[in-house]
XYZ file of C-alpha atoms in Angstrom:
732
model
C 1.821 31.158 -35.888
C 3.394 27.126 -35.998
C 6.572 25.747 -38.095
C 6.029 22.841 -39.372
C 7.391 20.287 -36.453
C 10.506 18.627 -36.816
C 10.966 14.557 -36.320
C 14.268 13.317 -34.508
C 15.912 14.197 -31.188
C 12.875 14.664 -28.701
C 11.293 11.784 -29.630
C 9.122 10.071 -32.144
C 8.566 11.594 -35.817
C 5.056 12.681 -36.715
C 4.930 10.087 -39.254
C 5.908 7.134 -37.375
C 3.324 4.298 -36.804
C 1.092 4.624 -34.341
C 1.639 1.291 -33.263
C 4.656 1.289 -32.886
C 3.893 4.581 -30.717
C 1.586 1.617 -28.309
C 4.469 -0.425 -27.726
C 6.699 1.917 -26.537
C 7.061 1.319 -22.584
C 4.365 4.547 -20.715
C 6.872 7.597 -20.138
C 5.942 10.566 -17.726
C 7.742 14.087 -17.240
C 6.977 15.430 -14.211
C 8.196 18.594 -13.452
C 8.695 19.680 -10.395
C 9.015 23.250 -10.420
C 5.815 25.399 -10.851
C 7.182 28.342 -12.343
C 5.207 31.211 -9.959
C 5.852 32.797 -7.304
C 1.952 31.972 -5.334
C 3.874 29.643 -2.300
C 6.587 32.709 -1.648
C 7.856 33.126 1.010
C 8.562 29.673 1.834
C 9.364 28.532 -1.673
C 12.397 30.703 -1.492
C 14.481 27.918 1.021
C 12.033 24.987 0.363
C 10.767 23.947 -3.367
C 6.649 23.496 -3.878
C 6.646 19.737 -4.506
C 8.858 18.983 -1.448
C 6.338 20.882 0.877
C 4.224 18.235 2.499
C 0.538 17.171 1.841
C -0.853 16.153 4.848
C 2.765 15.325 6.598
C 3.786 13.599 3.159
C 5.849 15.554 0.442
C 3.665 16.822 -2.737
C 5.603 14.975 -4.725
C 5.240 11.611 -3.306
C 1.477 12.357 -4.186
C 2.420 12.350 -7.948
C 4.699 9.811 -8.079
C 3.130 7.124 -6.356
C 0.152 7.739 -8.800
C 1.912 7.833 -11.733
C 2.863 4.349 -10.246
C 0.168 2.887 -9.547
C -1.640 4.180 -13.605
C 1.076 1.913 -14.751
C 3.799 4.426 -16.086
C 7.556 2.682 -16.633
C 9.731 5.531 -17.024
C 8.688 9.016 -15.273
C 11.805 12.052 -15.720
C 11.374 14.673 -13.204
C 12.393 17.687 -13.975
C 14.147 19.747 -11.664
C 14.896 23.648 -12.176
C 14.881 25.887 -8.946
C 16.064 23.992 -5.563
C 17.583 21.179 -7.666
C 19.239 19.487 -5.327
C 16.880 19.352 -2.687
C 14.417 17.610 -5.790
C 17.051 14.907 -6.420
C 18.840 14.450 -2.761
C 14.464 13.433 -1.890
C 13.964 11.275 -4.809
C 17.024 9.750 -3.706
C 16.126 9.017 0.118
C 12.454 8.306 -1.126
C 14.249 5.693 -3.293
C 12.663 6.947 -6.267
C 15.893 6.879 -7.647
C 19.874 5.425 -6.653
C 20.071 1.836 -7.102
C 18.756 -0.406 -5.606
C 15.523 1.488 -6.402
C 12.892 -0.728 -5.826
C 10.378 0.278 -7.574
C 8.065 -0.672 -10.268
C 8.597 2.475 -12.443
C 11.716 4.018 -12.846
C 12.856 7.592 -11.917
C 15.391 9.998 -13.719
C 16.123 13.392 -12.384
C 16.652 15.420 -15.194
C 18.147 19.017 -14.064
C 18.925 22.807 -15.877
C 19.129 25.843 -13.925
C 18.334 27.863 -17.593
C 14.439 26.845 -17.964
C 11.942 29.887 -16.435
C 8.832 28.512 -18.015
C 7.275 24.737 -18.524
C 8.314 25.746 -22.153
C 11.568 25.831 -21.602
C 11.388 22.781 -19.394
C 9.856 20.877 -22.233
C 12.653 22.328 -25.243
C 14.931 21.333 -22.371
C 13.012 17.595 -22.660
C 13.006 17.836 -26.141
C 17.008 18.306 -26.687
C 17.048 15.391 -23.967
C 15.628 12.687 -26.514
C 14.472 10.695 -23.980
C 10.664 10.835 -24.530
C 10.114 8.071 -27.571
C 6.661 7.598 -27.422
C 3.567 9.039 -25.730
C 4.088 10.561 -22.582
C 2.101 11.841 -19.719
C 2.654 16.106 -18.678
C 2.045 16.157 -14.776
C 3.380 18.810 -12.306
C 4.417 17.595 -9.010
C 1.793 19.374 -6.718
C -0.608 17.621 -8.411
C -3.124 14.900 -6.652
C -5.133 12.507 -8.385
C -6.470 8.686 -7.449
C -7.860 8.142 -11.407
C -7.084 4.887 -14.011
C -5.467 6.223 -16.726
C -6.444 2.946 -18.996
C -9.844 5.004 -20.423
C -7.823 8.292 -21.285
C -5.030 6.365 -22.487
C -6.693 4.419 -24.956
C -8.868 6.922 -26.161
C -5.669 8.822 -26.891
C -3.744 6.159 -29.077
C -7.061 5.324 -31.236
C -7.687 9.233 -31.709
C -3.935 8.665 -33.345
C -4.396 5.947 -34.794
C -7.565 7.822 -36.841
C -5.828 11.678 -36.966
C -2.177 12.029 -36.504
C -3.214 15.410 -35.716
C -4.852 14.596 -32.252
C -1.222 14.907 -30.607
C -2.556 15.678 -27.100
C -5.883 15.211 -24.403
C -6.233 17.052 -21.626
C -8.365 15.437 -17.893
C -10.456 17.665 -17.039
C -13.562 17.248 -14.272
C -16.648 18.842 -13.093
C -15.958 21.831 -10.641
C -19.078 24.537 -10.495
C -17.529 28.021 -9.856
C -19.232 30.035 -7.121
C -20.943 32.821 -8.519
C -20.547 35.196 -6.432
C -16.712 34.926 -6.493
C -16.444 33.313 -9.565
C -13.633 31.023 -8.935
C -13.955 27.284 -7.717
C -13.226 25.379 -4.966
C -10.292 25.303 -5.521
C -9.174 28.574 -6.066
C -8.792 29.080 -9.603
C -10.814 31.180 -11.478
C -13.482 29.438 -13.447
C -11.954 28.388 -17.339
C -14.614 29.243 -19.957
C -13.848 26.152 -22.543
C -15.638 24.693 -26.383
C -16.271 21.272 -26.303
C -17.297 19.086 -29.020
C -19.768 17.253 -27.409
C -19.267 14.178 -30.012
C -15.396 14.006 -30.569
C -14.542 15.502 -27.108
C -12.877 18.003 -29.113
C -11.226 21.234 -27.332
C -12.494 24.384 -29.288
C -11.880 27.007 -27.376
C -10.180 27.640 -23.756
C -9.677 30.195 -21.574
C -8.589 31.271 -17.898
C -9.029 34.334 -17.892
C -12.285 35.471 -19.186
C -13.738 38.802 -18.149
C -16.701 37.315 -15.689
C -17.714 40.816 -15.296
C -19.292 41.215 -18.653
C -21.263 37.968 -18.508
C -19.801 37.115 -22.025
C -17.390 35.496 -23.968
C -15.619 35.728 -27.855
C -15.823 32.955 -29.826
C -14.110 32.958 -33.333
C -17.027 32.759 -36.097
C -15.315 30.701 -37.548
C -15.643 28.119 -34.663
C -19.180 28.674 -35.132
C -19.201 27.836 -38.718
C -17.501 25.054 -39.112
C -18.465 23.302 -35.613
C -22.648 23.339 -35.831
C -22.629 22.159 -32.426
C -20.451 22.660 -29.346
C -20.918 22.474 -25.544
C -19.372 25.804 -24.123
C -18.950 25.409 -20.174
C -17.583 26.666 -17.668
C -17.740 24.643 -14.971
C -15.080 22.226 -15.819
C -11.689 22.504 -13.544
C -8.759 21.780 -15.573
C -6.742 18.906 -13.513
C -3.585 19.836 -15.582
C -2.343 15.532 -16.320
C -2.454 15.694 -20.292
C -1.259 13.112 -22.630
C 0.655 13.917 -25.078
C 2.123 12.609 -28.110
C 5.748 13.021 -29.391
C 5.314 16.002 -31.403
C 4.559 18.339 -28.224
C 8.217 18.223 -27.990
C 8.865 19.016 -31.003
C 5.831 22.177 -31.270
C 7.241 24.213 -28.105
C 11.080 23.418 -29.614
C 9.330 25.161 -33.021
C 7.559 28.330 -30.754
C 10.234 29.569 -28.512
C 7.403 32.034 -28.132
C 5.506 29.069 -26.287
C 6.287 29.524 -22.429
C 3.082 28.110 -20.161
C 1.362 25.156 -21.111
C -2.709 26.803 -21.510
C -2.259 30.357 -22.208
C 0.570 29.403 -24.702
C 0.906 26.528 -25.862
C -2.852 25.161 -25.913
C -4.561 28.631 -27.051
C -1.722 28.385 -29.945
C -2.946 25.482 -31.093
C -6.270 25.633 -30.934
C -6.387 28.982 -33.122
C -3.235 27.854 -35.783
C -5.829 26.653 -38.820
C -2.665 26.532 -40.764
C -0.953 22.932 -38.904
C -3.996 21.379 -38.088
C -3.531 20.139 -35.089
C -5.631 18.958 -32.387
C -6.650 18.948 -28.479
C -9.300 16.649 -27.339
C -10.855 15.902 -23.401
C -11.100 13.577 -20.831
C -13.425 13.711 -18.410
C -13.079 11.798 -15.106
C -16.433 11.384 -12.668
C -15.834 9.680 -9.631
C -12.183 9.860 -9.861
C -10.047 12.439 -8.125
C -7.204 14.838 -9.266
C -6.884 18.408 -8.290
C -3.642 20.244 -8.743
C -2.030 22.173 -6.200
C -2.238 26.201 -7.284
C -2.640 28.127 -4.508
C -3.196 28.418 -0.252
C -6.631 27.927 -0.943
C -6.352 25.168 -3.061
C -3.690 23.239 -0.723
C -6.705 23.527 1.945
C -8.917 22.115 0.019
C -6.914 19.198 -1.150
C -5.890 18.366 2.116
C -8.990 18.476 3.493
C -10.095 15.954 0.513
C -6.739 13.906 1.229
C -8.271 13.265 5.407
C -11.992 12.887 4.471
C -10.338 9.576 1.726
C -11.363 11.593 -1.759
C -7.852 10.129 -2.878
C -8.415 6.886 -1.744
C -5.304 5.854 -2.135
C -3.940 8.737 -1.816
C -4.284 8.908 1.936
C -2.675 9.293 4.990
C -2.736 5.632 6.528
C -1.998 4.284 3.223
C 0.815 6.286 1.951
C 3.581 5.972 3.124
C 6.978 7.978 3.676
C 10.792 7.904 4.752
C 11.332 6.422 8.206
C 7.677 7.722 9.952
C 5.231 5.843 12.009
C 2.631 4.165 10.633
C -0.140 7.056 11.134
C -3.591 4.649 12.152
C -7.093 6.300 10.958
C -9.206 6.375 14.321
C -12.981 7.184 14.142
C -14.517 11.081 12.954
C -11.385 10.854 10.487
C -8.922 11.283 13.206
C -5.104 10.258 12.673
C -2.905 9.710 15.495
C 0.711 8.426 15.180
C 1.529 5.470 17.352
C 4.235 7.506 19.745
C 1.505 10.615 19.925
C 1.276 12.082 23.377
C -1.569 13.369 24.401
C -2.840 14.404 27.309
C -6.183 13.185 28.627
C -7.856 16.082 28.647
C -6.820 17.429 25.081
C -9.583 16.670 22.644
C -8.307 16.667 18.843
C -11.671 17.143 16.630
C -12.143 15.266 13.341
C -10.534 15.670 9.987
C -7.292 15.970 11.924
C -3.891 14.454 12.109
C -1.067 14.432 14.502
C 2.189 13.304 13.717
C 5.011 10.867 14.735
C 7.166 12.317 17.845
C 4.242 15.051 18.526
C 2.708 16.127 22.307
C -0.367 17.736 22.694
C -0.765 19.640 26.801
C -3.546 20.199 29.231
C -6.786 21.311 27.772
C -5.661 21.123 23.557
C -8.557 21.534 21.352
C -7.725 20.901 17.779
C -9.881 21.092 15.243
C -9.923 20.047 11.037
C -6.166 20.982 11.303
C -2.485 18.623 10.566
C 0.157 18.524 12.229
C 3.531 17.325 11.669
C 5.668 15.399 13.318
C 7.652 16.706 16.582
C 5.894 19.424 17.454
C 5.393 20.609 21.048
C 2.355 21.559 21.735
C 1.916 23.645 25.006
C -1.883 23.519 27.813
C -4.733 25.870 26.747
C -4.016 25.420 23.224
C -6.656 26.044 19.884
C -5.889 24.990 16.684
C -8.748 24.922 14.094
C -8.432 24.686 10.445
C -4.281 25.626 10.350
C -1.344 23.142 8.727
C 1.583 22.919 11.608
C 4.072 21.920 9.878
C 7.031 19.777 11.843
C 8.847 20.776 14.914
C 7.093 23.924 16.212
C 6.686 25.062 19.192
C 3.545 26.132 20.948
C 3.592 27.443 23.847
C 0.737 27.842 26.717
C -2.560 29.778 25.225
C -1.557 30.377 22.110
C -5.152 30.575 19.601
C -4.315 29.755 15.419
C -6.966 29.900 13.394
C -6.646 28.961 9.392
C -3.025 29.144 9.449
C -0.369 27.952 8.188
C 2.933 27.911 10.658
C 5.662 26.005 8.662
C 9.177 24.222 9.941
C 10.764 24.822 13.868
C 8.848 27.775 14.035
C 8.283 29.117 17.406
C 5.207 30.777 19.124
C 5.301 32.036 22.706
C 3.027 32.071 25.158
C -0.798 33.652 24.136
C 0.476 34.264 20.899
C -2.628 34.503 17.883
C -2.270 33.899 14.810
C -5.634 35.735 13.008
C -6.678 33.626 9.884
C -4.896 33.711 6.231
C -1.062 33.779 8.035
C 1.741 32.410 6.256
C 4.228 31.981 9.329
C 7.689 30.836 6.794
C 10.298 28.570 8.450
C 12.161 28.960 11.523
C 9.897 32.553 11.845
C 9.347 33.323 15.952
C 7.038 35.104 17.722
C 7.199 36.474 20.999
C 4.242 36.242 23.926
C 1.155 38.175 23.590
C 1.765 39.040 20.152
C -1.124 39.210 17.905
C -0.183 38.443 14.152
C -2.630 40.027 11.710
C -5.421 38.600 9.385
C -3.206 37.414 5.778
C 0.240 38.344 7.089
C 3.711 36.565 5.309
C 6.579 36.469 7.510
C 9.856 35.135 6.897
C 13.234 35.377 8.009
C 14.592 35.996 4.250
C 13.421 39.760 3.231
C 10.850 39.658 -0.089
C 13.188 40.725 -2.818
C 12.528 44.061 -4.458
C 12.448 42.599 -8.043
C 9.520 39.742 -8.718
C 8.378 40.029 -12.352
C 10.989 36.387 -12.484
C 8.457 34.010 -13.144
C 11.690 31.384 -11.447
C 12.422 30.544 -8.043
C 15.287 32.045 -6.506
C 16.920 29.827 -4.615
C 17.834 32.477 -1.594
C 18.325 29.030 1.007
C 21.318 28.750 -1.168
C 22.894 32.336 -0.309
C 23.239 34.687 1.958
C 21.969 38.137 0.968
C 19.546 39.361 2.277
C 19.509 37.663 5.595
C 20.925 39.845 8.789
C 20.466 38.736 12.322
C 17.676 40.332 13.834
C 15.036 41.644 10.716
C 13.075 44.561 11.454
C 9.127 44.048 11.837
C 6.896 46.539 12.490
C 3.626 45.473 12.157
C 2.554 42.969 14.892
C 0.742 44.372 18.090
C 0.661 43.098 21.343
C -2.463 41.739 22.749
C -1.833 44.270 25.515
C -0.808 47.160 23.929
C -1.530 48.889 20.624
C -0.819 47.787 16.941
C 3.091 49.030 16.474
C 2.412 51.270 13.296
C 4.381 50.629 10.243
C 6.001 54.681 10.621
C 7.727 53.779 14.189
C 11.213 52.927 13.035
C 12.718 49.943 15.297
C 16.350 49.766 15.347
C 17.352 46.417 14.548
C 17.972 46.284 18.361
C 14.391 46.924 19.036
C 13.087 44.045 17.107
C 12.306 42.411 20.538
C 9.403 45.739 21.017
C 7.135 43.902 19.761
C 8.057 40.789 20.048
C 8.595 38.880 16.147
C 11.626 37.999 14.159
C 10.915 37.920 11.098
C 9.897 40.104 7.735
C 6.665 40.731 6.607
C 5.735 40.587 3.210
C 3.357 42.825 1.015
C 0.916 41.308 -1.546
C 2.165 43.221 -4.922
C -0.082 41.704 -6.866
C -3.541 43.164 -5.241
C -3.324 44.713 -2.275
C -4.279 42.415 1.078
C -8.088 43.100 0.072
C -7.182 40.094 -1.880
C -5.348 37.994 0.339
C -9.512 35.792 0.824
C -9.470 34.747 -2.673
C -6.429 32.261 -2.359
C -6.293 32.230 1.280
C -6.080 29.343 3.361
C -8.619 31.259 5.823
C -12.398 31.023 4.754
C -13.926 33.677 2.460
C -14.892 36.453 5.445
C -18.179 36.676 6.356
C -18.597 40.706 5.240
C -16.993 39.861 1.418
C -19.429 37.634 0.907
C -21.777 40.139 1.930
C -20.544 42.223 -0.235
C -20.142 40.179 -3.149
C -24.049 39.071 -2.164
C -24.882 42.038 -3.058
C -23.733 43.697 -6.402
C -24.207 40.008 -7.860
C -27.963 40.871 -6.812
C -28.002 44.593 -8.889
C -25.779 43.265 -11.804
C -28.234 40.194 -12.207
C -31.011 42.459 -12.582
C -30.679 46.199 -12.931
C -33.889 46.733 -12.030
C -34.359 44.846 -9.505
C -34.653 46.138 -5.566
C -33.182 46.392 -2.377
C -36.221 44.626 -1.596
C -35.907 41.670 -3.795
C -32.279 41.024 -2.640
C -33.323 40.942 1.466
C -35.708 37.924 0.088
C -32.637 36.092 -1.340
C -31.530 33.269 0.884
C -27.930 33.696 2.514
C -25.421 32.595 1.677
C -23.961 32.278 5.014
C -24.225 29.519 8.207
C -22.179 30.357 10.649
C -22.928 32.031 13.888
C -20.860 35.446 14.476
C -18.847 33.683 17.644
C -17.403 30.820 15.045
C -13.661 30.040 14.026
C -14.936 29.562 10.779
C -15.996 32.856 9.351
C -17.852 31.207 5.613
C -18.566 28.543 4.149
C -16.338 27.145 2.327
C -18.860 24.805 0.490
C -19.787 25.586 -3.091
C -22.486 26.893 -4.486
C -24.364 23.447 -4.775
C -23.361 22.747 -1.847
C -25.012 25.210 0.062
C -28.048 24.458 -2.517
C -28.536 21.212 -0.943
C -27.656 22.419 2.805
C -30.738 24.547 2.300
C -32.617 22.500 1.176
C -31.775 19.976 3.169
C -32.996 22.413 6.460
C -35.790 23.947 4.001
C -36.860 19.702 4.546
C -36.654 19.407 7.581
C -39.014 22.332 8.669
C -41.350 19.978 6.691
C -40.691 17.072 9.281
C -42.006 20.196 11.826
C -45.128 20.045 10.103
C -45.594 22.156 7.076
C -47.335 21.946 4.084
C -45.971 20.191 1.032
C -47.065 23.098 -1.142
C -45.505 25.328 0.553
C -41.944 22.856 0.478
C -41.937 22.992 -2.815
C -42.459 26.824 -3.499
C -39.757 27.135 -0.938
C -37.659 25.221 -3.175
C -38.517 26.178 -6.193
C -37.472 29.625 -4.343
C -33.789 28.386 -3.716
C -33.162 26.364 -7.128
C -33.717 30.108 -9.004
C -31.669 32.083 -6.600
C -29.085 29.588 -7.024
C -29.093 28.720 -10.708
C -30.373 25.806 -11.016
C -32.280 22.950 -12.840
C -35.150 20.975 -11.903
C -31.883 17.484 -11.888
C -30.488 19.510 -9.067
C -33.328 19.443 -7.459
C -34.478 16.074 -7.284
C -31.014 15.063 -6.521
C -30.608 17.274 -2.818
C -33.997 16.184 -2.138
C -33.444 13.210 -2.485
C -30.246 13.671 0.017
C -32.602 15.200 2.455
C -34.791 12.287 2.256
C -32.321 9.755 2.363
C -30.823 11.377 5.079
C -34.261 11.729 7.589
C -34.220 7.714 7.122
C -31.188 7.636 8.382
C -31.568 10.052 11.572
C -34.248 7.800 12.147
C -32.774 4.697 12.371
C -30.183 5.899 14.472
C -32.071 6.982 17.012
C -34.082 4.938 17.289
C -32.066 1.705 16.214
C -33.749 0.167 13.949
C -33.583 -0.811 10.631
C -32.238 1.102 7.960
C -33.864 -0.422 5.739
C -37.239 -0.615 7.085
C -36.498 3.219 8.051
C -36.035 4.526 4.150
C -38.600 2.558 3.009
C -41.396 4.222 5.511
C -39.346 7.833 4.067
C -39.741 7.497 0.752
C -43.121 6.338 0.452
C -44.346 9.092 2.783
C -42.129 12.192 0.175
C -42.884 10.301 -3.196
C -44.823 12.322 -4.488
C -42.703 15.141 -3.410
C -40.243 13.530 -5.611
C -42.106 13.107 -8.151
C -42.873 16.583 -8.408
C -38.574 17.399 -9.340
C -38.170 13.640 -11.877
C -40.060 15.096 -14.590
C -37.445 13.287 -17.331
C -34.961 10.531 -17.340
C -32.349 13.126 -16.709
C -33.610 13.921 -13.646
C -35.093 10.998 -12.583
C -30.744 9.469 -13.449
C -30.006 12.604 -11.464
C -31.360 10.812 -8.009
C -29.083 7.173 -8.880
C -26.377 8.993 -9.336
C -27.028 10.778 -6.126
C -28.166 7.981 -4.260
C -24.436 6.221 -5.728
C -22.137 9.600 -4.494
C -23.984 8.441 -1.402
C -23.384 5.497 -0.916
C -19.194 6.220 -1.913
C -19.202 8.888 0.414
C -20.533 10.385 3.550
C -23.536 7.784 4.341
C -22.132 4.933 3.677
C -24.432 3.207 5.592
C -26.646 2.670 2.441
C -24.093 0.690 0.126
C -25.201 -2.456 0.979
C -29.334 -1.965 1.049
C -28.182 -0.666 -2.686
C -29.661 -3.139 -4.622
C -32.614 -3.492 -2.211
C -33.361 0.167 -2.039
C -33.373 0.513 -5.417
C -36.517 -1.909 -6.757
C -38.171 0.355 -4.068
C -37.613 3.393 -5.892
C -38.341 1.655 -9.095
C -42.206 0.180 -7.514
C -42.953 3.546 -6.270
C -42.506 5.026 -9.509
C -39.528 7.392 -8.209
C -37.021 6.271 -10.967
C -38.939 4.439 -14.609
C -37.340 1.674 -16.162
C -35.648 4.071 -18.822
C -33.320 6.078 -15.840
C -32.295 2.487 -14.575
C -31.216 0.612 -17.388
C -30.263 4.028 -18.831
C -27.988 4.351 -15.741
C -26.773 1.200 -16.334
C -25.693 0.615 -20.314
C -23.265 3.995 -19.091
C -21.986 2.414 -16.848
C -20.525 -0.409 -19.227
C -17.397 1.221 -20.273
C -16.415 3.232 -16.837
C -14.013 2.036 -14.648
C -14.594 -1.328 -12.422
C -14.597 1.181 -9.174
C -17.790 2.763 -10.324
C -19.236 0.104 -11.500
C -20.407 -1.397 -8.047
C -23.441 -0.420 -7.730
C -25.098 -1.613 -11.396
C -23.477 -5.464 -10.627
C -24.960 -5.192 -6.688
C -28.098 -4.627 -8.806
C -27.148 -7.077 -11.878
C -30.321 -9.321 -11.104
C -33.070 -6.866 -10.768
C -30.896 -4.557 -14.059
C -31.309 -8.177 -16.152
C -35.599 -8.400 -15.094
C -35.692 -5.409 -15.817
C -33.802 -5.867 -19.712
C -36.632 -9.388 -19.954
C -39.619 -7.459 -18.569
C -38.404 -4.851 -21.690
C -38.210 -7.403 -24.545
C -41.146 -9.537 -23.206
C -43.386 -6.356 -23.839
C -41.540 -6.087 -27.542
C -42.679 -8.970 -28.002
C -45.979 -8.545 -27.302
C -45.929 -5.703 -28.895
């Protein structure tokens, strides 16, 4: 139970005039320690916030965004590896004099804090927070405009001083098979008041196996209307009042921001403090909580979802300028690339790196100063700085840290983490999901603190034993074999193999860089088929559409997209068969079957089908060098009746407009300049109605300017619709 919050050393008092708060400079508290163990063994030597994310330290994305969002003063709380963080801030120009920045940055150091709660108690004691502030961790990437969320928070505070926090959330539907989001996090269940956006219930450890949650009846009694959501991602960007700091100081059992503080306030019916949510739609925000989210966010950055936080815009230190080329390929100007080497789509190569003959790099990031030999295959991997990879190596869906050396013919299987300066001998195969480091695994890992092993020499030997690798030409070395230090070279690897102390290697796939294995997806799908319907037969399961669309020989073992993306792909494949002559009635039956199997709505079908129709128009224009507007009109004219089958309501028509916007902004930008010309055609063909268009425009009125691009482009047509509507009302 919360005690009464006290004003004083932590900043503004609870009773202070909100108008005074609004005049305070906008401040931020950035937690430069994750207080978790998920990135071990890497974080034994370097703090998580300084790990490279597409060749730029994570904290640079967070600080750059805070500065662009209007934050004037940022306090960086350092705990583990504090000296490294402070040195980086000085080197990057965030601290020191003169600091040519619009935002002042101050490092706050403490070696006693072992949780986020401890960190905020230290911040309270420093007395440096004087008004509303942004609370964020240094592993969060965003490009959102804070203006609307800040204004909502301040407006609520004027009406209700008990509104102490606004949490930023974003739509992210979890997989029905893994119950995880695309970031590798477990699904979160939230109850939100649809009118006020007040958070009423929060559970990040829901028992999804029972398919239900337990909510206090008092919440239901006092809130006749609420939304129960399991399709939202917590962005871990919070706008807080100064009372948040004093609440942590008054409650020493508050350690974790969500499980203790947020849940504690939600069940405290004495003090009555309230937490609200702000949902972002077109902006980007994500926290890197595990290796899967590291992979997902890296791909989002490369594909420019995070713009302007992208490689060719966000600069760091004295590194050479990175240039964007076709197919999402980024290269520094001084890369040495053999003419028979292939750099595939969505890849980054840092400055001073050389890539040898017949190398193939795809969907990967390579840092600076790397030396890649001949005939090397790198797929879906992250190669940090100064790595040497000799001829004939293969690295798949793994992370390779600074200074690692791979001998000729070495194979790194999916999901591996090779920490700093690990050496792998010739023809050695590193098994899937292995974690290898020069530092031994601590015997006691129940502490939340990331111990600073890098600052000591304890536990490190000159020739650490390693006994779980195998040579490509020899059988696996047994874990029972006793290898003396002098015999380490027998298996060709210098380093310690770390064990997964949480759930064993069978669960490593959940938060790995590697895609979920095909056999695991099949197992989960098989289990889900019987969980959904106890009376269902195995034949029913076999008739369901598969979630796999990769060949066995593919380097990628499974599809990584979320469920809607899979559904959208299957709809497009089904639509392609219709282009080859399948009758429209059969097409509707197949799409309806897909909708049921994915537990989706008609609106989802409308969006996915519209995407397929528009893609067919684009392909037709590209293959014939024809006019895109013409091929679009032909495609919409041909398939308008099919689209109407899924647009029976204004909400479903709205889904088409939102999908069209998304396509223009993302993967089919060719339609972007034609939006205002295609919109009237959709109206004329009765694919979308006047009500849907006007409601779409109305909902954009308070959106960010970046979200109003297509409304403004279609302004003349929208105004014509409004005038026509007014004339109809006058005639009546």
